[in-house]
Coordinates of C-alpha atoms in Angstrom, one line a residue:
X5 CA -16.4 37.4 44.1
X6 CA -19.4 37.5 46.3
X7 CA -20.2 40.3 48.8
X8 CA -22.3 40.5 51.9
X9 CA -24.1 43.3 53.7
X10 CA -23.8 43.5 57.5
X11 CA -25.9 45.6 59.9
X12 CA -23.9 46.2 63.2
X13 CA -27.1 46.6 65.2
X14 CA -28.4 43.2 64.1
X15 CA -25.0 41.6 65.1
X16 CA -25.1 43.2 68.5
X17 CA -28.6 42.0 69.1
X18 CA -27.7 38.5 68.1
X19 CA -24.7 38.5 70.5
X20 CA -27.0 39.6 73.4
X21 CA -29.4 36.8 72.6
X22 CA -26.6 34.2 72.6
X23 CA -25.4 35.4 76.0
X24 CA -28.9 35.1 77.4
X25 CA -29.2 31.6 76.1
X26 CA -25.9 30.7 77.9
X27 CA -27.0 32.1 81.2
X28 CA -30.3 30.1 81.0
X29 CA -28.4 26.8 80.3
X30 CA -26.0 27.5 83.1
X31 CA -28.8 28.0 85.6
X32 CA -30.5 24.8 84.5
X33 CA -27.3 22.7 84.7
X34 CA -26.6 24.1 88.2
X35 CA -30.1 23.2 89.4
X36 CA -29.7 19.6 88.1
X37 CA -26.3 19.0 89.6
X38 CA -27.3 17.7 93.1
X39 CA -30.3 15.5 92.1
X40 CA -28.4 13.8 89.2
X41 CA -24.8 13.4 90.6
X42 CA -25.4 12.2 94.2
X43 CA -28.2 9.7 94.1
X44 CA -29.0 7.8 97.3
X45 CA -29.3 4.0 97.2
X46 CA -32.8 2.6 97.6
X47 CA -31.4 0.0 100.1
X48 CA -28.3 -1.2 101.9
X49 CA -27.8 -4.2 99.6
X50 CA -25.1 -4.3 96.9
X51 CA -27.5 -4.1 93.9
X52 CA -29.2 -0.9 95.1
X53 CA -25.8 0.7 95.8
X54 CA -24.5 -0.3 92.4
X55 CA -27.6 1.2 90.6
X56 CA -27.3 4.5 92.5
X57 CA -23.6 4.6 91.7
X58 CA -24.3 4.0 88.0
X59 CA -26.8 6.8 87.6
X60 CA -24.7 9.2 89.7
X61 CA -21.8 8.5 87.3
X62 CA -24.0 9.4 84.3
X63 CA -25.0 12.6 85.9
X64 CA -21.4 13.5 86.6
X65 CA -20.4 12.7 83.0
X66 CA -23.2 15.1 81.8
X67 CA -22.0 17.9 84.0
X68 CA -18.4 17.5 82.7
X69 CA -19.7 17.7 79.0
X70 CA -22.0 20.6 79.9
X71 CA -19.0 22.5 81.3
X72 CA -17.1 22.0 78.1
X73 CA -20.1 23.1 76.0
X74 CA -20.5 26.2 78.1
X75 CA -16.9 27.1 77.7
X76 CA -17.3 26.9 73.9
X77 CA -20.6 28.9 74.1
X78 CA -18.8 31.7 76.0
X79 CA -16.0 31.9 73.4
X80 CA -18.6 32.1 70.6
X81 CA -20.6 34.8 72.4
X82 CA -17.4 36.8 73.0
X83 CA -16.4 36.5 69.3
X84 CA -19.8 37.6 68.2
X85 CA -19.7 40.6 70.5
X86 CA -16.2 41.5 69.3
X87 CA -17.4 41.3 65.6
X88 CA -20.3 43.6 66.3
X89 CA -17.9 46.1 67.9
X90 CA -15.6 45.9 64.9
X91 CA -18.4 46.5 62.4
X92 CA -19.6 49.5 64.5
X93 CA -16.1 50.9 64.6
X94 CA -15.8 50.5 60.8
X95 CA -19.0 52.4 60.3
X96 CA -17.7 55.2 62.5
X97 CA -14.4 55.2 60.6
X98 CA -16.2 55.6 57.3
X99 CA -18.1 58.6 58.6
X100 CA -14.9 60.1 60.1
X101 CA -12.9 63.1 58.7
X102 CA -11.1 60.6 56.4
X103 CA -14.2 60.7 54.1
X104 CA -14.1 64.5 54.2
X105 CA -10.5 64.5 53.2
X106 CA -11.4 62.3 50.2
X107 CA -14.1 64.7 49.1
X108 CA -11.8 67.7 49.5
X109 CA -9.1 66.0 47.4
X110 CA -11.6 65.2 44.7
X111 CA -12.8 68.8 44.8
X112 CA -9.2 70.1 44.2
X113 CA -8.8 67.7 41.2
X114 CA -12.1 68.8 39.6
X115 CA -11.8 72.5 40.3
X116 CA -9.8 73.5 37.1
X117 CA -12.1 71.7 34.6
X118 CA -15.2 72.8 36.6
X119 CA -14.2 76.4 36.3
X120 CA -13.1 76.3 32.7
X121 CA -15.5 73.8 31.1
X122 CA -18.3 73.7 33.5
X123 CA -18.0 69.9 34.3
X124 CA -15.8 67.9 36.6
X125 CA -12.8 65.7 35.7
X126 CA -14.0 62.7 37.8
X127 CA -17.6 62.2 39.1
X128 CA -21.2 61.6 38.1
X129 CA -23.4 64.3 36.7
X130 CA -26.2 65.7 38.8
X131 CA -29.8 64.5 38.1
X132 CA -32.3 66.9 36.5
X133 CA -34.7 68.9 38.7
X134 CA -38.0 70.7 38.1
X135 CA -36.2 74.0 37.5
X136 CA -33.3 72.4 35.5
X137 CA -34.8 69.2 33.9
X138 CA -31.8 68.1 31.9
X139 CA -29.2 65.9 33.6
X140 CA -25.7 67.1 34.2
X141 CA -22.7 65.8 32.3
X142 CA -20.4 63.2 33.8
X143 CA -16.7 63.7 34.5
X144 CA -14.4 64.3 31.5
X145 CA -12.2 61.2 32.4
X146 CA -14.7 59.1 34.3
X147 CA -18.3 59.5 35.3
X148 CA -21.9 58.7 34.4
X149 CA -24.3 61.4 33.0
X150 CA -27.1 62.5 35.2
X151 CA -30.7 61.3 34.6
X152 CA -33.2 63.6 33.1
X153 CA -36.1 64.9 35.2
X154 CA -39.5 63.0 35.0
X155 CA -42.2 65.5 34.1
X156 CA -45.1 63.0 34.6
X157 CA -46.8 65.2 37.1
X158 CA -46.9 68.3 34.8
X159 CA -49.4 68.1 32.0
X160 CA -47.9 68.7 28.5
X161 CA -44.3 69.1 29.8
X162 CA -41.5 67.1 28.0
X163 CA -39.1 64.9 30.0
X164 CA -35.6 66.2 30.7
X165 CA -32.6 64.9 28.6
X166 CA -30.0 62.7 30.2
X167 CA -26.5 64.0 30.7
X168 CA -23.4 63.0 28.5
X169 CA -20.8 60.7 29.9
X170 CA -17.0 61.6 29.6
X171 CA -14.2 59.3 28.4
X172 CA -15.6 56.3 30.4
X173 CA -19.1 56.1 31.7
X174 CA -22.8 55.6 30.8
X175 CA -25.0 58.3 29.4
X176 CA -27.9 59.5 31.6
X177 CA -31.4 58.2 31.0
X178 CA -34.0 60.6 29.6
X179 CA -37.0 61.7 31.8
X180 CA -40.6 60.7 31.2
X181 CA -42.9 63.2 29.4
X182 CA -46.0 64.7 31.0
X183 CA -49.6 63.7 30.2
X184 CA -51.6 65.7 27.6
X185 CA -54.4 68.1 28.6
X186 CA -58.1 68.0 27.4
X187 CA -57.9 66.1 24.1
X188 CA -54.2 67.1 23.8
X189 CA -51.3 65.0 22.8
X190 CA -48.9 63.7 25.5
X191 CA -45.5 65.3 25.7
X192 CA -42.4 63.6 24.3
X193 CA -40.0 61.7 26.6
X194 CA -36.5 63.0 27.2
X195 CA -33.6 61.8 25.0
X196 CA -31.0 59.5 26.6
X197 CA -27.6 60.9 26.1
X198 CA -24.4 59.4 24.7
X199 CA -22.1 56.9 26.5
X200 CA -18.4 57.5 27.1
X201 CA -16.1 58.2 24.2
X202 CA -14.0 55.2 25.1
X203 CA -16.4 52.9 27.0
X204 CA -20.0 53.2 28.2
X205 CA -23.6 52.6 27.2
X206 CA -26.0 55.2 26.0
X207 CA -28.8 56.3 28.3
X208 CA -32.3 54.9 27.7
X209 CA -34.9 57.3 26.2
X210 CA -37.7 58.5 28.5
X211 CA -41.3 57.3 28.1
X212 CA -43.7 59.6 26.2
X213 CA -46.5 61.2 28.2
X214 CA -49.9 59.5 28.2
X215 CA -52.9 61.4 26.7
X216 CA -55.1 60.3 29.6
X217 CA -57.8 63.1 29.5
X218 CA -60.8 62.4 27.3
X219 CA -61.7 64.5 24.2
X220 CA -64.5 67.1 24.3
X221 CA -68.2 66.1 24.6
X222 CA -70.4 66.4 21.5
X223 CA -73.1 69.1 21.3
X224 CA -76.8 68.4 22.1
X225 CA -79.2 67.5 19.2
X226 CA -81.7 70.0 17.9
X227 CA -85.3 70.2 19.1
X228 CA -88.2 68.6 17.1
X229 CA -90.6 70.6 15.0
X230 CA -94.1 71.7 16.2
X231 CA -97.2 69.6 15.5
X232 CA -99.6 70.7 12.7
X233 CA -102.9 72.6 13.4
X234 CA -106.3 71.0 12.5
X235 CA -109.2 69.1 13.9
X236 CA -106.8 66.6 15.6
X237 CA -103.4 68.1 16.4
X238 CA -100.5 66.7 14.4
X239 CA -97.6 64.8 16.1
X240 CA -94.5 66.9 17.1
X241 CA -91.3 66.3 15.1
X242 CA -88.5 64.0 16.4
X243 CA -85.5 65.6 18.2
X244 CA -82.2 65.9 16.4
X245 CA -79.3 63.5 16.8
X246 CA -76.6 64.5 19.4
X247 CA -73.2 65.7 18.1
X248 CA -70.2 63.4 17.7
X249 CA -67.8 63.4 20.7
X250 CA -64.2 64.8 20.2
X251 CA -61.3 62.5 19.4
X252 CA -58.8 61.7 22.2
X253 CA -55.3 63.2 21.9
X254 CA -52.4 61.2 20.6
X255 CA -49.8 59.7 23.1
X256 CA -46.4 61.4 23.3
X257 CA -43.4 60.1 21.3
X258 CA -40.9 58.1 23.3
X259 CA -37.4 59.6 23.8
X260 CA -34.5 58.6 21.6
X261 CA -32.0 56.2 23.1
X262 CA -28.4 57.6 23.5
X263 CA -25.5 56.3 21.4
X264 CA -23.0 53.9 22.9
X265 CA -19.3 54.6 23.5
X266 CA -17.3 55.6 20.5
X267 CA -15.2 52.4 20.8
X268 CA -17.1 50.1 23.1
X269 CA -20.6 50.2 24.5
X270 CA -24.2 49.4 23.8
X271 CA -26.7 52.0 22.5
X272 CA -29.5 53.0 24.9
X273 CA -33.0 51.6 24.4
X274 CA -35.6 53.9 22.8
X275 CA -38.4 55.2 25.1
X276 CA -41.9 53.7 25.0
X277 CA -44.6 55.8 23.3
X278 CA -47.4 57.2 25.5
X279 CA -50.9 55.8 25.7
X280 CA -53.5 57.5 23.4
X281 CA -56.4 59.6 25.0
X282 CA -59.9 58.4 25.4
X283 CA -62.6 59.6 23.0
X284 CA -65.1 62.2 24.1
X285 CA -68.7 61.3 25.1
X286 CA -71.4 61.9 22.4
X287 CA -73.9 64.7 23.0
X288 CA -77.5 64.0 24.4
X289 CA -80.3 63.8 21.8
X290 CA -82.7 66.8 21.6
X291 CA -86.1 66.9 23.3
X292 CA -89.3 66.4 21.2
X293 CA -91.5 69.6 21.0
X294 CA -95.1 69.5 22.3
X295 CA -98.0 68.7 19.9
X296 CA -100.2 71.5 18.5
X297 CA -103.5 72.5 20.2
X298 CA -106.7 70.8 18.9
X299 CA -109.0 72.9 16.6
X300 CA -112.1 74.8 18.0
X301 CA -115.7 73.6 17.1
X302 CA -117.4 76.0 14.5
X303 CA -120.9 74.5 14.2
X304 CA -123.9 76.1 15.8
X305 CA -124.9 72.7 17.0
X306 CA -123.1 71.4 20.1
X307 CA -119.7 70.0 19.1
X308 CA -116.3 69.0 20.7
X309 CA -112.9 70.5 19.9
X310 CA -110.2 68.4 18.2
X311 CA -107.7 66.3 20.3
X312 CA -104.3 67.8 21.0
X313 CA -101.3 66.5 18.9
X314 CA -98.9 63.8 20.3
X315 CA -95.5 65.0 21.6
X316 CA -92.5 64.5 19.3
X317 CA -90.1 61.6 19.7
X318 CA -86.8 62.2 21.6
X319 CA -83.6 62.5 19.5
X320 CA -80.9 59.7 19.6
X321 CA -77.6 60.3 21.5
X322 CA -74.5 61.3 19.5
X323 CA -71.7 58.9 18.6
X324 CA -68.7 58.6 20.9
X325 CA -65.4 60.1 19.6
X326 CA -62.5 57.9 18.4
X327 CA -59.7 57.0 20.8
X328 CA -56.3 58.8 20.2
X329 CA -53.4 57.1 18.5
X330 CA -50.7 55.6 20.7
X331 CA -47.3 57.5 20.6
X332 CA -44.5 56.2 18.4
X333 CA -41.7 54.3 20.0
X334 CA -38.3 56.0 19.6
X335 CA -35.3 54.6 17.9
X336 CA -32.6 52.9 19.9
X337 CA -29.1 54.5 20.1
X338 CA -26.1 53.3 18.0
X339 CA -23.6 50.8 19.4
X340 CA -19.9 51.4 19.8
X341 CA -17.5 51.4 16.9
X342 CA -15.5 48.3 18.0
X343 CA -18.0 46.5 20.2
X344 CA -21.6 47.1 21.3
X345 CA -25.1 46.4 20.2
X346 CA -27.6 49.0 18.9
X347 CA -30.3 49.9 21.4
X348 CA -33.7 48.3 21.2
X349 CA -36.4 50.4 19.5
X350 CA -39.1 51.5 21.9
X351 CA -42.6 50.0 21.6
X352 CA -45.5 52.1 20.3
X353 CA -48.1 53.2 22.9
X354 CA -51.6 51.7 23.1
X355 CA -54.4 53.5 21.2
X356 CA -57.0 55.3 23.3
X357 CA -60.5 53.9 24.1
X358 CA -63.4 55.2 22.0
X359 CA -65.9 57.5 23.8
X360 CA -69.3 56.4 25.0
X361 CA -72.5 57.2 23.0
X362 CA -74.7 60.1 24.2
X363 CA -77.9 59.6 26.2
X364 CA -81.3 59.5 24.6
X365 CA -83.2 62.8 24.7
X366 CA -86.4 63.4 26.7
X367 CA -89.8 62.7 25.2
X368 CA -92.0 65.6 24.1
X369 CA -95.0 66.6 26.1
X370 CA -98.6 65.9 24.9
X371 CA -100.7 68.6 23.2
X372 CA -103.3 70.6 25.1
X373 CA -107.0 69.5 24.7
X374 CA -109.2 71.4 22.3
X375 CA -111.8 74.0 23.5
X376 CA -115.5 73.1 23.9
X377 CA -118.2 73.8 21.2
X378 CA -120.2 77.1 21.1
X379 CA -123.7 77.5 22.8
X380 CA -126.8 76.9 20.6
X381 CA -129.3 79.8 19.7
X382 CA -132.9 80.1 21.2
X383 CA -135.8 78.2 19.5
X384 CA -138.4 80.0 17.3
X385 CA -141.8 81.3 18.7
X386 CA -144.6 78.8 18.8
X387 CA -147.8 79.1 16.4
X388 CA -151.2 80.3 17.7
X389 CA -153.6 77.6 18.9
X390 CA -156.6 76.6 16.8
X391 CA -160.1 78.2 17.5
X392 CA -162.7 76.3 19.5
X393 CA -166.5 76.3 18.8
X394 CA -167.2 79.1 21.2
X395 CA -164.0 81.1 21.4
X396 CA -160.4 81.4 20.2
X397 CA -157.9 79.1 21.8
X398 CA -155.2 80.4 24.2
X399 CA -151.8 81.6 22.8
X400 CA -149.2 78.8 22.3
X401 CA -146.2 78.7 24.6
X402 CA -142.7 79.6 23.4
X403 CA -140.5 76.9 22.0
X404 CA -137.7 75.4 24.1
X405 CA -134.3 77.0 23.6
X406 CA -131.8 75.3 21.4

């Protein structure tokens, strides 16, 4: 049996459009009546009179047909308007005190079992909320269990469990687990609860939370050693390799599907495991240390100090952490005793992506230049000049300084 949905407002708008079309056609037909039904002959001869009479007859026939069509159009517009009014009245009746009477009668039926056992006789269980994540149980005779609350927005929080059905009804679906924190595992999805004792399917398990946050970043590499002292300074040591990034957290385990009805009903499907977390980024390599100073000149003769040592090479970046393992898919619920298939086992979540390697460290600075050589000492005193034939020669000048 097929069913349709009707919007009273749309039917009323369509009836108004049809009425407007009818008024436009009536105005056009009235304007064409005189020119098409009473044509004047082109002349006084018999042929002109016959032609005018022929076309006037066609115009009169059109007007008779148009009047019949307008009568049908008016009937259709009236029926459409009446239908819109009937739909509007039905909507008003459904929202009338009759509906309140029905709810009050159902409340009287459910009051004893609600007071004694904490669940109604007929009716669906309430869905889980943030404060009460587990879904409510359905009616003892008839009713579906409430769905568990989805904790996807709360990190590390497990999904709510679905509510149990009564004698006839489907178990509530489990809620989805929350995502893991830094490097933490995603929370487990809620368990789908059991179907009705007589008839009903078990609720589907919730999806495990995704460990979406990356693992910790590895430590920085150690600094390189100093260059050796000497005439020419030694090269600085290479920087250490950066630390390995932390592993991503594992995805949450999917919720277990609820069992089918005791006699008839399919078991609920197991929840899907969460996605594993991304591995952490490797640490940056250590910076190379500056080269040693060049040695000082020690000779009395003019000399140059040694060159400064070259800076150490930068360390290599650390290795990225491994991606977390995907969460395990949960088992499907059992089928009914007489009839019903076992629920499908949930699929395992995807493994997390490995972390990126660390950046290369900065190069070491060049060594300082050596100091200049020491100043030379003064030259020795010059010898006396040789004696001439008549008198001794003059005293020799002092030697040039060193």
